[in-house]
PDB file of C-alpha atoms in Angstrom:
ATOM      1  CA  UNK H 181       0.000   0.000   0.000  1.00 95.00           C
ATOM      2  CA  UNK H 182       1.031   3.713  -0.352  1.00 97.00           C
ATOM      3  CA  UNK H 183       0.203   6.346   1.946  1.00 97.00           C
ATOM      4  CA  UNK H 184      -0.009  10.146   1.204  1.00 98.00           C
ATOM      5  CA  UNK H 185      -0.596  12.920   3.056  1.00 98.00           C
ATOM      6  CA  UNK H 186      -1.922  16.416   1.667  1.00 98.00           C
ATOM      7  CA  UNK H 187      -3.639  19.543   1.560  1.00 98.00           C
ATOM      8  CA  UNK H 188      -7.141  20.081   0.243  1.00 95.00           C
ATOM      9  CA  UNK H 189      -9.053  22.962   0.234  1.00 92.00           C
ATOM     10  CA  UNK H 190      -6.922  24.131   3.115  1.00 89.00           C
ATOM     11  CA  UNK H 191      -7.701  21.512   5.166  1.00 94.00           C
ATOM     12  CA  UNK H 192      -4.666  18.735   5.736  1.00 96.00           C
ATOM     13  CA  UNK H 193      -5.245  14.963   5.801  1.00 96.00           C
ATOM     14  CA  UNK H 194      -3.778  11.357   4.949  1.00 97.00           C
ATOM     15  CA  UNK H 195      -4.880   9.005   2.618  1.00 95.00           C
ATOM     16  CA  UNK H 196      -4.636   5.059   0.420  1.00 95.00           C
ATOM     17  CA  UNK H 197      -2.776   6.178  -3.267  1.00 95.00           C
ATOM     18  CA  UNK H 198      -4.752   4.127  -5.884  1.00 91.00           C
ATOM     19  CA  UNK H 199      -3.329   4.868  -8.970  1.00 91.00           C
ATOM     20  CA  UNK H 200      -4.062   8.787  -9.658  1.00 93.00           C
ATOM     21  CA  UNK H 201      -7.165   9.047  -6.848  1.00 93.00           C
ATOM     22  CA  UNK H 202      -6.435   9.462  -2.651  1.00 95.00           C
ATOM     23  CA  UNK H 203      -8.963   7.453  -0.674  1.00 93.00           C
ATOM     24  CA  UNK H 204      -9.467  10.322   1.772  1.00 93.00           C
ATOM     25  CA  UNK H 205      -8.789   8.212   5.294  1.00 94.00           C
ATOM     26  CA  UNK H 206      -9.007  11.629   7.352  1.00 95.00           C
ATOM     27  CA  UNK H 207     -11.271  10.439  10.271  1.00 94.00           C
ATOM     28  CA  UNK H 208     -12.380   7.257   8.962  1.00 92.00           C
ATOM     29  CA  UNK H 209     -10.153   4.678  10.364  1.00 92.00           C
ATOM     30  CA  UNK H 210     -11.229   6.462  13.640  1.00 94.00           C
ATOM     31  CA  UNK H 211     -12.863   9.556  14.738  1.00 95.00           C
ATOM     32  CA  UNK H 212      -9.460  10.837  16.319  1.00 96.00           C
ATOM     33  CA  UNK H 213      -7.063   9.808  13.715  1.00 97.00           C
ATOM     34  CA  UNK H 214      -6.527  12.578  11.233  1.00 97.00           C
ATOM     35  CA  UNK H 215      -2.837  12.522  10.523  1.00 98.00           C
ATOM     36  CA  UNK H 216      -0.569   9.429   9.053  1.00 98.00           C
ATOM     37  CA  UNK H 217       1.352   9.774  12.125  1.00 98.00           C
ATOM     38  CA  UNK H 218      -1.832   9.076  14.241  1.00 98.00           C
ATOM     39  CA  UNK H 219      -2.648   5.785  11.918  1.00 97.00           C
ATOM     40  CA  UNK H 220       0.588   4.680  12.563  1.00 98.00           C
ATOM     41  CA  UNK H 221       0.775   5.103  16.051  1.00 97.00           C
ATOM     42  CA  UNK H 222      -2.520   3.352  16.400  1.00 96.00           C
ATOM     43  CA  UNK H 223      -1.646   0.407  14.254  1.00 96.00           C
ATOM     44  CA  UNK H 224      -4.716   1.576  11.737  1.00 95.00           C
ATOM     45  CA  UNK H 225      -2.749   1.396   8.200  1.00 93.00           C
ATOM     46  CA  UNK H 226      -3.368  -2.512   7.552  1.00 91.00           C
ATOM     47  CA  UNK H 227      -7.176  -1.794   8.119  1.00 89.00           C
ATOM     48  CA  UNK H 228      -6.638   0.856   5.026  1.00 87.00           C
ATOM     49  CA  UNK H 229      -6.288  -2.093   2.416  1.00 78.00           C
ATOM     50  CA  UNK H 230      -9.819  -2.926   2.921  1.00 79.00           C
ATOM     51  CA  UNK H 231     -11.270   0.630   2.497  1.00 75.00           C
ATOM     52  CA  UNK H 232     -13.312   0.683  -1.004  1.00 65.00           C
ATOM     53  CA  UNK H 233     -13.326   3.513  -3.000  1.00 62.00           C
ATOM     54  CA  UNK H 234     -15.901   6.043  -3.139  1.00 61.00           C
ATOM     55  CA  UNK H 235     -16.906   9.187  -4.882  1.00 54.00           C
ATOM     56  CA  UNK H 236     -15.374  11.195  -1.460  1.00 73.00           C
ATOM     57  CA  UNK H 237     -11.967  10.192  -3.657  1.00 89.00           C
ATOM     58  CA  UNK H 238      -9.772  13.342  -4.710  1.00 94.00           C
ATOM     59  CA  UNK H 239      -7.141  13.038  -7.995  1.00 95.00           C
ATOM     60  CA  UNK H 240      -3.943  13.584  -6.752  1.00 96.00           C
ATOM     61  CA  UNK H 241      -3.616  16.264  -9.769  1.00 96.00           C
ATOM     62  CA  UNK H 242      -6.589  18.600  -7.090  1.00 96.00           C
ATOM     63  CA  UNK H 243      -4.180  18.702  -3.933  1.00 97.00           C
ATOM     64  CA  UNK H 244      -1.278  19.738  -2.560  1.00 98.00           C
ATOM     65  CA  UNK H 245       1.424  16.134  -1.323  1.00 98.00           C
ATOM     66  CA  UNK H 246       2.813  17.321   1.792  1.00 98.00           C
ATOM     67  CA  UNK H 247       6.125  15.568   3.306  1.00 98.00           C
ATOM     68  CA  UNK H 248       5.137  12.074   3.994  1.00 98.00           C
ATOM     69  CA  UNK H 249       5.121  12.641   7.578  1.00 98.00           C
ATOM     70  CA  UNK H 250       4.801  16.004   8.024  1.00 98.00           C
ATOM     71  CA  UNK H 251       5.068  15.955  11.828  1.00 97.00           C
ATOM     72  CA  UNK H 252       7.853  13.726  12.819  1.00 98.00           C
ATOM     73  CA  UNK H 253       8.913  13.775  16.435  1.00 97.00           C
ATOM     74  CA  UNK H 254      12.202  13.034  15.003  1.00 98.00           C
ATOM     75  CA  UNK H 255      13.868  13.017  12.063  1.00 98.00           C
ATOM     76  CA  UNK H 256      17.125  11.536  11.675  1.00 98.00           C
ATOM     77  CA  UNK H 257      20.193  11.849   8.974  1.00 98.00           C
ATOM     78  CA  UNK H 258      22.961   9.366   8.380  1.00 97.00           C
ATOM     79  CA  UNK H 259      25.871  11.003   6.731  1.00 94.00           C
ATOM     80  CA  UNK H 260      28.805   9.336   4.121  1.00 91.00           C
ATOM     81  CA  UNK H 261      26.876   6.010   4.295  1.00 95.00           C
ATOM     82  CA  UNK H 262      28.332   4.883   0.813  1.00 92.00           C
ATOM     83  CA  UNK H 263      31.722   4.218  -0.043  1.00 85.00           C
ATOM     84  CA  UNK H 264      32.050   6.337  -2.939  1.00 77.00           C
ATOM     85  CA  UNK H 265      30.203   9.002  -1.068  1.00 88.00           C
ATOM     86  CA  UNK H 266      32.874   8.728   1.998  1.00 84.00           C
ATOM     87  CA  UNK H 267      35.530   8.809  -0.158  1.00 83.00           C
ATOM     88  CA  UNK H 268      34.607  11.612  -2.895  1.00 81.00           C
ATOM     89  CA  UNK H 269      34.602  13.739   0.339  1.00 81.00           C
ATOM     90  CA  UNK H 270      38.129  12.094   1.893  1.00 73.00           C
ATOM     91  CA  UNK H 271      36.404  11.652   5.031  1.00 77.00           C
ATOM     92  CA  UNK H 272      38.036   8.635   7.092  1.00 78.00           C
ATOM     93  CA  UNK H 273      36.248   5.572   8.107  1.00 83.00           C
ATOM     94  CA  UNK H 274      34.640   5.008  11.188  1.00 85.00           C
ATOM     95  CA  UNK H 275      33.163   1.683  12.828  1.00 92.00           C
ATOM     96  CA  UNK H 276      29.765   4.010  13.643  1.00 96.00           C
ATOM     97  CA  UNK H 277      27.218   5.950  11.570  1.00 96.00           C
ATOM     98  CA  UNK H 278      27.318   9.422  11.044  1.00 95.00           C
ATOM     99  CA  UNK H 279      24.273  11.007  12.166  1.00 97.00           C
ATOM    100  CA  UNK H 280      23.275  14.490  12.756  1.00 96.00           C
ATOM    101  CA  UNK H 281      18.837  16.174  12.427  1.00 97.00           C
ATOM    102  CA  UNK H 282      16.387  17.846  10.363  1.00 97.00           C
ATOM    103  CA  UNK H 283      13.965  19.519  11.730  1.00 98.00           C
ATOM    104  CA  UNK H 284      10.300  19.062  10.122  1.00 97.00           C
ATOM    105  CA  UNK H 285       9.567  22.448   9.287  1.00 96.00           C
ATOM    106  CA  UNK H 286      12.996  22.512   6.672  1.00 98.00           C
ATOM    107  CA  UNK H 287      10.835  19.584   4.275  1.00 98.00           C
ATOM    108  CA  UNK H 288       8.477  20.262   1.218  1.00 98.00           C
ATOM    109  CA  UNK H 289       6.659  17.296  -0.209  1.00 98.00           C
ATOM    110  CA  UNK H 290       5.866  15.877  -3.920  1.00 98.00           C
ATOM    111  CA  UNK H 291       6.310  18.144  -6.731  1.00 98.00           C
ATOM    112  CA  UNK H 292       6.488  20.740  -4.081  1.00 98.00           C
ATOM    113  CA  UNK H 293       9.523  23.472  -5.004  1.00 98.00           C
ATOM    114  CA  UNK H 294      13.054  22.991  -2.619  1.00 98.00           C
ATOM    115  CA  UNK H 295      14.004  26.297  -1.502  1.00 98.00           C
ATOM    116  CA  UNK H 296      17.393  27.561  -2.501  1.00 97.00           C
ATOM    117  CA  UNK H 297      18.613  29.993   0.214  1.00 96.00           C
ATOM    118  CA  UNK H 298      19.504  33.598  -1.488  1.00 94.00           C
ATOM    119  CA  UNK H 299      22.364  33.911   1.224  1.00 95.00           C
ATOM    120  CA  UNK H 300      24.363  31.209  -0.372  1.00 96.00           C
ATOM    121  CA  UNK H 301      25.217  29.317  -4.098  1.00 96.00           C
ATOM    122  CA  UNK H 302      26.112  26.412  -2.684  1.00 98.00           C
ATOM    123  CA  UNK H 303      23.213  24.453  -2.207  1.00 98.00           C
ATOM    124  CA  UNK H 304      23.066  20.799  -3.569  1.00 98.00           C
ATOM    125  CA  UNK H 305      21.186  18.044  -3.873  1.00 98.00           C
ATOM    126  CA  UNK H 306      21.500  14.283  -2.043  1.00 98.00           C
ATOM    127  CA  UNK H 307      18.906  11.347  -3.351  1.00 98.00           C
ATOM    128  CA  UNK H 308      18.077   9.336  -0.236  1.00 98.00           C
ATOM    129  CA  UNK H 309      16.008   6.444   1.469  1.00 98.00           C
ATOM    130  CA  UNK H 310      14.445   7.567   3.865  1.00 98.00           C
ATOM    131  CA  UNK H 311      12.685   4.465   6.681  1.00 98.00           C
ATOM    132  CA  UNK H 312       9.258   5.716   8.905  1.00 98.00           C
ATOM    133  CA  UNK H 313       9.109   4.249  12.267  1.00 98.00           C
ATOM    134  CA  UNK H 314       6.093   2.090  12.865  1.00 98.00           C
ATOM    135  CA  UNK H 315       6.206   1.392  16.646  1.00 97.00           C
ATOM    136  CA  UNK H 316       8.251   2.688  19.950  1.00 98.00           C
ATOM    137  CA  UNK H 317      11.491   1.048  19.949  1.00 98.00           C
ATOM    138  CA  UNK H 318      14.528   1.390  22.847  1.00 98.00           C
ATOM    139  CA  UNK H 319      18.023  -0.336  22.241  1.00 98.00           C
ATOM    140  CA  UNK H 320      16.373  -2.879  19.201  1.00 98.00           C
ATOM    141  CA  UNK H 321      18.447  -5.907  18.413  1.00 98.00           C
ATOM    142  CA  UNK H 322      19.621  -5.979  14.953  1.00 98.00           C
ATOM    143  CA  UNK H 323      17.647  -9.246  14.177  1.00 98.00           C
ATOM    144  CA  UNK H 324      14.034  -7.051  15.308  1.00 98.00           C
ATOM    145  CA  UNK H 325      15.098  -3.845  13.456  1.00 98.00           C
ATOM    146  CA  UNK H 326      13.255  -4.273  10.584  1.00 98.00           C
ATOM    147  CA  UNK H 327       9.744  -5.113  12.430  1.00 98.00           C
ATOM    148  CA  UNK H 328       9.816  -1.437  13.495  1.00 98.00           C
ATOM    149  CA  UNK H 329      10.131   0.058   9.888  1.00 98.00           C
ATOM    150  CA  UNK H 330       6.001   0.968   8.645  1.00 98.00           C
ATOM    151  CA  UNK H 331       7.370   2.024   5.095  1.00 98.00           C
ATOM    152  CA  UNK H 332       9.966   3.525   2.743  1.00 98.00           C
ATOM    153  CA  UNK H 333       9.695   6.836   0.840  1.00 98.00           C
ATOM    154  CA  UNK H 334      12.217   8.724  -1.053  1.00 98.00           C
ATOM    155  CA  UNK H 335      14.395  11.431   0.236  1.00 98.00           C
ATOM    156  CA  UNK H 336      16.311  14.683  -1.494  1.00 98.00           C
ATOM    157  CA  UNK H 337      18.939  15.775   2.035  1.00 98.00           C
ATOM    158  CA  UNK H 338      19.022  18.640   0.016  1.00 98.00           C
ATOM    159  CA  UNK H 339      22.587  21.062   1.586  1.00 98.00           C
ATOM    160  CA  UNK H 340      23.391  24.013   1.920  1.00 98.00           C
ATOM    161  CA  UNK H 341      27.238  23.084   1.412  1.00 97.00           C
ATOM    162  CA  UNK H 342      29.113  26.363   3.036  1.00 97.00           C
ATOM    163  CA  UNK H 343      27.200  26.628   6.326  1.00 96.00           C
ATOM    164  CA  UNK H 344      27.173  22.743   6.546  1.00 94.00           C
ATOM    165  CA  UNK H 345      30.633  23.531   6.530  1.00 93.00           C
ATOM    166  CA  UNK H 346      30.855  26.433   9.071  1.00 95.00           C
ATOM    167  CA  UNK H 347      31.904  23.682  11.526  1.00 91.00           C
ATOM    168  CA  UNK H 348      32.554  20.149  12.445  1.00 87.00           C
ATOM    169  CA  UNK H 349      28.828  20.070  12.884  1.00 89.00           C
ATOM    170  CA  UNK H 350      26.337  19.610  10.126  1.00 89.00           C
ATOM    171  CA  UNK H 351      23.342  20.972  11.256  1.00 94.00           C
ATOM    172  CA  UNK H 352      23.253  24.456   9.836  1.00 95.00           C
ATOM    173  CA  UNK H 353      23.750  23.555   6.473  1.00 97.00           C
ATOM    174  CA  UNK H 354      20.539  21.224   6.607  1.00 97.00           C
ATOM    175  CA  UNK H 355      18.063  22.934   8.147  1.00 97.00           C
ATOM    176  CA  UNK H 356      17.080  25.827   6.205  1.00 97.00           C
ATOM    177  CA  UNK H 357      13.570  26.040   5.172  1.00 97.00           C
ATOM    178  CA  UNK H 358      11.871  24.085   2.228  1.00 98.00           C
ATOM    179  CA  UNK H 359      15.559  22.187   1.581  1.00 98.00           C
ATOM    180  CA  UNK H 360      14.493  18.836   2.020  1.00 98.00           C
ATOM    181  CA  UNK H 361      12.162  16.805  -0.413  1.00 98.00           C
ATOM    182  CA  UNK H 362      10.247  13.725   1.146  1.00 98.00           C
ATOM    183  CA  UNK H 363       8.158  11.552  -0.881  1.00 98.00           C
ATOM    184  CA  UNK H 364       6.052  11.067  -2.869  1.00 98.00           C
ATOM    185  CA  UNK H 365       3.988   8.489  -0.786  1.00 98.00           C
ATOM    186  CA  UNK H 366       4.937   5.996   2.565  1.00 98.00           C
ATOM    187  CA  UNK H 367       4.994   2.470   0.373  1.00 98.00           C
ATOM    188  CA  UNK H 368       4.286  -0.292   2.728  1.00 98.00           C
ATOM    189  CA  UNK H 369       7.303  -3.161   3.039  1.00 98.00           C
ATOM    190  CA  UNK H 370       5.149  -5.805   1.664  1.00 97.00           C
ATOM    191  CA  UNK H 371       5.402  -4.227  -1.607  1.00 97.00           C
ATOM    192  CA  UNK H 372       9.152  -3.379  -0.981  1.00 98.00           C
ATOM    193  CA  UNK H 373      10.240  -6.582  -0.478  1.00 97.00           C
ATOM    194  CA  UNK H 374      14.005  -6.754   0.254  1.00 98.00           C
ATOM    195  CA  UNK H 375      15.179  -3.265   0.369  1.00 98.00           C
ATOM    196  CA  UNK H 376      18.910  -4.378  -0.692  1.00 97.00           C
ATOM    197  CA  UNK H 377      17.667  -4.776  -4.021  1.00 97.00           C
ATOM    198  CA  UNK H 378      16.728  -1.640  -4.332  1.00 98.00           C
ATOM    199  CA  UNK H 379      18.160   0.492  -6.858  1.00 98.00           C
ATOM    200  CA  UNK H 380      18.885   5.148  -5.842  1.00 98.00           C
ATOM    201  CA  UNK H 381      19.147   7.475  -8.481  1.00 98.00           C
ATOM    202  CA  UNK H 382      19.261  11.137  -8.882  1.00 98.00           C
ATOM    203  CA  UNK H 383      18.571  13.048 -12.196  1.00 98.00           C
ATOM    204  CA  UNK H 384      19.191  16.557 -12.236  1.00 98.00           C
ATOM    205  CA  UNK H 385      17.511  18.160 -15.241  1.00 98.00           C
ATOM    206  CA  UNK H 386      17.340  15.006 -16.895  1.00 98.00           C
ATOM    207  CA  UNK H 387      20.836  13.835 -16.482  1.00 98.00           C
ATOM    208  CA  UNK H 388      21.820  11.247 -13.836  1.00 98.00           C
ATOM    209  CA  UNK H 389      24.482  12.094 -11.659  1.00 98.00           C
ATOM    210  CA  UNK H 390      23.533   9.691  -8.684  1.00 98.00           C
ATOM    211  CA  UNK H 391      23.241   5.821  -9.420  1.00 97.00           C
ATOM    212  CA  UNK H 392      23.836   3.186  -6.752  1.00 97.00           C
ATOM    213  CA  UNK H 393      22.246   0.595  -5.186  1.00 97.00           C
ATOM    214  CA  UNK H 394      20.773   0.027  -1.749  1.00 97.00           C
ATOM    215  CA  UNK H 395      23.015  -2.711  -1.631  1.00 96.00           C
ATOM    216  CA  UNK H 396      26.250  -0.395  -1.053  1.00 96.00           C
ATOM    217  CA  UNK H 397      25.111   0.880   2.533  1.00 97.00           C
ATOM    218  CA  UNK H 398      27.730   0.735   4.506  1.00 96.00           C
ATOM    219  CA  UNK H 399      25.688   0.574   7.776  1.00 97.00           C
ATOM    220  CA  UNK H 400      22.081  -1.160   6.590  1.00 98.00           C
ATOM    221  CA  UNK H 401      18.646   0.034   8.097  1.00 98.00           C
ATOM    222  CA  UNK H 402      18.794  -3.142  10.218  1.00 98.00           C
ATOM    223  CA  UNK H 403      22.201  -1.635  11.937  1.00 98.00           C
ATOM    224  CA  UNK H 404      21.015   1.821  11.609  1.00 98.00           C
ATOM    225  CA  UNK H 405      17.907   1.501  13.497  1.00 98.00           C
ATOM    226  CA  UNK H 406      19.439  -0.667  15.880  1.00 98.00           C
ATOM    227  CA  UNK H 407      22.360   1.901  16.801  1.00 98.00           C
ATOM    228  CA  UNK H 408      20.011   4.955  16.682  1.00 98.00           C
ATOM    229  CA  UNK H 409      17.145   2.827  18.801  1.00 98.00           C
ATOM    230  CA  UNK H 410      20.628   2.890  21.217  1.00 98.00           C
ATOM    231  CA  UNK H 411      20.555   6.644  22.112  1.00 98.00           C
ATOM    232  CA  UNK H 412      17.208   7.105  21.889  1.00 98.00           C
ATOM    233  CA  UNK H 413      14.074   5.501  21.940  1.00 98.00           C
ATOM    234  CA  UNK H 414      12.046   5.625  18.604  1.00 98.00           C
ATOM    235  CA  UNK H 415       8.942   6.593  18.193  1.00 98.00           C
ATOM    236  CA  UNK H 416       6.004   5.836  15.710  1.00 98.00           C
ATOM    237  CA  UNK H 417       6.689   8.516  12.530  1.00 98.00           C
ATOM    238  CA  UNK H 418       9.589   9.122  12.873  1.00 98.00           C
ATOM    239  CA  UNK H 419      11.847   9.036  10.010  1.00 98.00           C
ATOM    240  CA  UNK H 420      15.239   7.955   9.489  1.00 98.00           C
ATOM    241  CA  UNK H 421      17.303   8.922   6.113  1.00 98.00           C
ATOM    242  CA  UNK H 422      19.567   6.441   5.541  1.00 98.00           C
ATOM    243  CA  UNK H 423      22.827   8.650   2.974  1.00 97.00           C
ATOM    244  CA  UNK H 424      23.521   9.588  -0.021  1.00 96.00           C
ATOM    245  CA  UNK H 425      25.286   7.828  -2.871  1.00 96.00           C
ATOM    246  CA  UNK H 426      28.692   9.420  -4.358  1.00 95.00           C
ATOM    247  CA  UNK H 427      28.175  11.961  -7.034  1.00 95.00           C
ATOM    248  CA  UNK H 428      27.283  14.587  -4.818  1.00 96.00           C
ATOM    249  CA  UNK H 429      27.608  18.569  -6.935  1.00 95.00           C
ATOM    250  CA  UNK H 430      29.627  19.841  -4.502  1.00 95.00           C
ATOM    251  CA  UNK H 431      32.197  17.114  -5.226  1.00 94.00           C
ATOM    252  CA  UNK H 432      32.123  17.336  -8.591  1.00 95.00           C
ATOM    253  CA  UNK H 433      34.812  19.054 -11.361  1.00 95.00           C
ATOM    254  CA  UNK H 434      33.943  21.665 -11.946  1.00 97.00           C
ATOM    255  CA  UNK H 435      30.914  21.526  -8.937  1.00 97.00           C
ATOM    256  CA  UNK H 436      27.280  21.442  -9.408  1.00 98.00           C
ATOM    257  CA  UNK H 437      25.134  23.660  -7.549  1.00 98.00           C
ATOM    258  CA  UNK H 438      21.717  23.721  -7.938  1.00 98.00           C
ATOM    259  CA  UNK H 439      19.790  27.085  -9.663  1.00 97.00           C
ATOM    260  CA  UNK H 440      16.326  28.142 -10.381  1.00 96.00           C
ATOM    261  CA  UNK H 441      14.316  26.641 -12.691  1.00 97.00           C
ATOM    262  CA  UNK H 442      16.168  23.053 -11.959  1.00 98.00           C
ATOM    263  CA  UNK H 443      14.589  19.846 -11.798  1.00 98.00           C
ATOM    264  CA  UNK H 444      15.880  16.952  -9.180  1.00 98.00           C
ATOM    265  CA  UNK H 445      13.920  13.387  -9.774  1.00 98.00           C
ATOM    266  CA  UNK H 446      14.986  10.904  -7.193  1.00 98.00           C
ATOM    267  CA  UNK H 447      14.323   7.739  -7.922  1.00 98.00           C
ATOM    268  CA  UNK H 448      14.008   4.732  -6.209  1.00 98.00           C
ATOM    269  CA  UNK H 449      12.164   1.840  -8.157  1.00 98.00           C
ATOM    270  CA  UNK H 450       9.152   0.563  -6.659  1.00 98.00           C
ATOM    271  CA  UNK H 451       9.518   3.122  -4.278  1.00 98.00           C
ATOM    272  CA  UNK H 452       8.506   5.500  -6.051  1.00 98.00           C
ATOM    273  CA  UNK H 453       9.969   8.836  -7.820  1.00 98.00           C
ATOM    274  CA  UNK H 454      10.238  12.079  -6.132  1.00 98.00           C
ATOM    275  CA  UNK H 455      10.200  15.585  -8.086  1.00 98.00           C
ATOM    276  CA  UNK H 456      11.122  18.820  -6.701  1.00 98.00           C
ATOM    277  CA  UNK H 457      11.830  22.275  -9.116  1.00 98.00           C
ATOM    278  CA  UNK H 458      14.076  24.615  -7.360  1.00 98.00           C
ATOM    279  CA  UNK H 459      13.395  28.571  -6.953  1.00 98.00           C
ATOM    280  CA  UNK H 460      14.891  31.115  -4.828  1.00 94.00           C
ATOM    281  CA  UNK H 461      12.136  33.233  -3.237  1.00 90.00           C
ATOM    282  CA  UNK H 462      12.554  36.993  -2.691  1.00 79.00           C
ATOM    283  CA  UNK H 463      14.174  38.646   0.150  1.00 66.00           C
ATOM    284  CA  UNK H 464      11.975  38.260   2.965  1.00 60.00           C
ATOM    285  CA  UNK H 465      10.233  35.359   2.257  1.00 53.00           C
ATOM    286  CA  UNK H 466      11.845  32.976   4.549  1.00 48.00           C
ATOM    287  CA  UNK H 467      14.780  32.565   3.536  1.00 47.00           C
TER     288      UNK H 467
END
């Protein structure tokens, strides 16, 4: 199954993807449960597969796709989790993940435009996994990891490469609003199947310049969720983003920043493809 969630007629909701149509579930797997989040928490989404369609469906072309879970209580980031990644930016290797946080309000959703920040050219794009927690979870062996994961969705870590860079820290540099694409839809891991043979691309404008395979993690969600689950207990919705292939802009010859009017497709098979344009709003405009 595939879960969205959206804005219609300002009024925010979740929903079952069929095809081009959203079975609106706002409300109607239970009273109180009007957010993804909530129907995850509750344990509501496998009761979603049985919901027929009606004429309350709305084409996905009528609303707005919001970040997949657009309240997280935490969102997660694993950095240089690729080889070619780690070594295109001559980092060293370490025997733990990298992991630093996004904050929700810095994410934009499906076909929704990334945000480049006026006060910098150095913003770039990363194509990412990215897991959504399905139950609470506190120091999870390894072997149970992947019982906690309610979906997969598609990820653009999108970087704002100078003040990721102010210091050892990364935070800055990944935070600034509308940066971060997440999407288009949670897709269930029955229709995953084994995530390993997965494959992550990124197409900038048409051309690829990330292609890799889920395959080449060097920490895997099973280890990732495990070590994170270590420091601090998990949560239903939130989201881990498991790195970025190699073939990042800002490593590039001559480098590749992203401009206005660009167009970043990530794309992750079955998963799903997410599309973000990229604009720089005026002065004043919160950014």
């Amino acid at each position: 199954m595939r879960f969205v969630s959206f804005s219609h007629h300002d009024r925010q909701g979740f929903g079952l993807l069929r095809g081009d149509r959203i079975v609106d579930l706002t409300g109607k797997l239970s009273p109180d449960v009007v957010t993804l989040k909530q129907a995850i928490a509750a344990g509501l989404l496998a009761q979603a597969g049985t919901w027929q369609e009606s004429l309350d469906d709305i084409p996905v072309e009528q609303v707005r796709l919001l970040p997949v879970v657009p309240d997280p209580g935490k969102i997660l980031c694993i950095g240089l989790n690729y080889e070619d990644h780690r070594a295109e930016t001559a980092r060293p290797t370490s025997g733990f993940p990298t992991v630093f946080t996004r904050f929700a309000e810095s994410q934009v959703g499906h076909r929704q435009a990334l945000h480049k920040p006026a006060i910098s050219d150095r913003f770039d794009y990363e194509a990412e996994l990215a897991i959504v927690i399905r139950a609470a979870g506190y120091q999870v062996r390894e072997e149970h990891a992947l019982d906690l994961v309610a979906g997969y969705a598609c990820y653009n870590d999108g970087s704002v490469r100078d003040w990721q860079r102010h210091t050892s820290q990364f935070t800055p540099g990944k935070n600034f609003p509308a940066t971060g694409g997440f999407g288009p839809a949670l897709v269930t891991p029955d229709e995953v199947g084994d995530y390993r043979q997965l494959p992550i691309q990124l197409r900038l404008n048409g051309q690829v310049m990330q292609d890799a395979k889920l395959s080449d993690l060097i920490f895997p969600i099973e280890k990732l969720i495990a070590y994170c689950s270590t420091f601090t207990p998990l949560a239903p919705g939130d989201v881990i983003v498991t790195g970025t292939p190699g073939g990042v802009g800002d490593r590039r010859q001559p480098p590749v920043y992203l401009r206005d009017g660009d167009w970043i497709e990530v794309d992750i098979g079955v998963v799903g493809c997410l599309v973000n344009p990229v604009i720089t709003p005026k002065a004043g405009a919160g950014t």
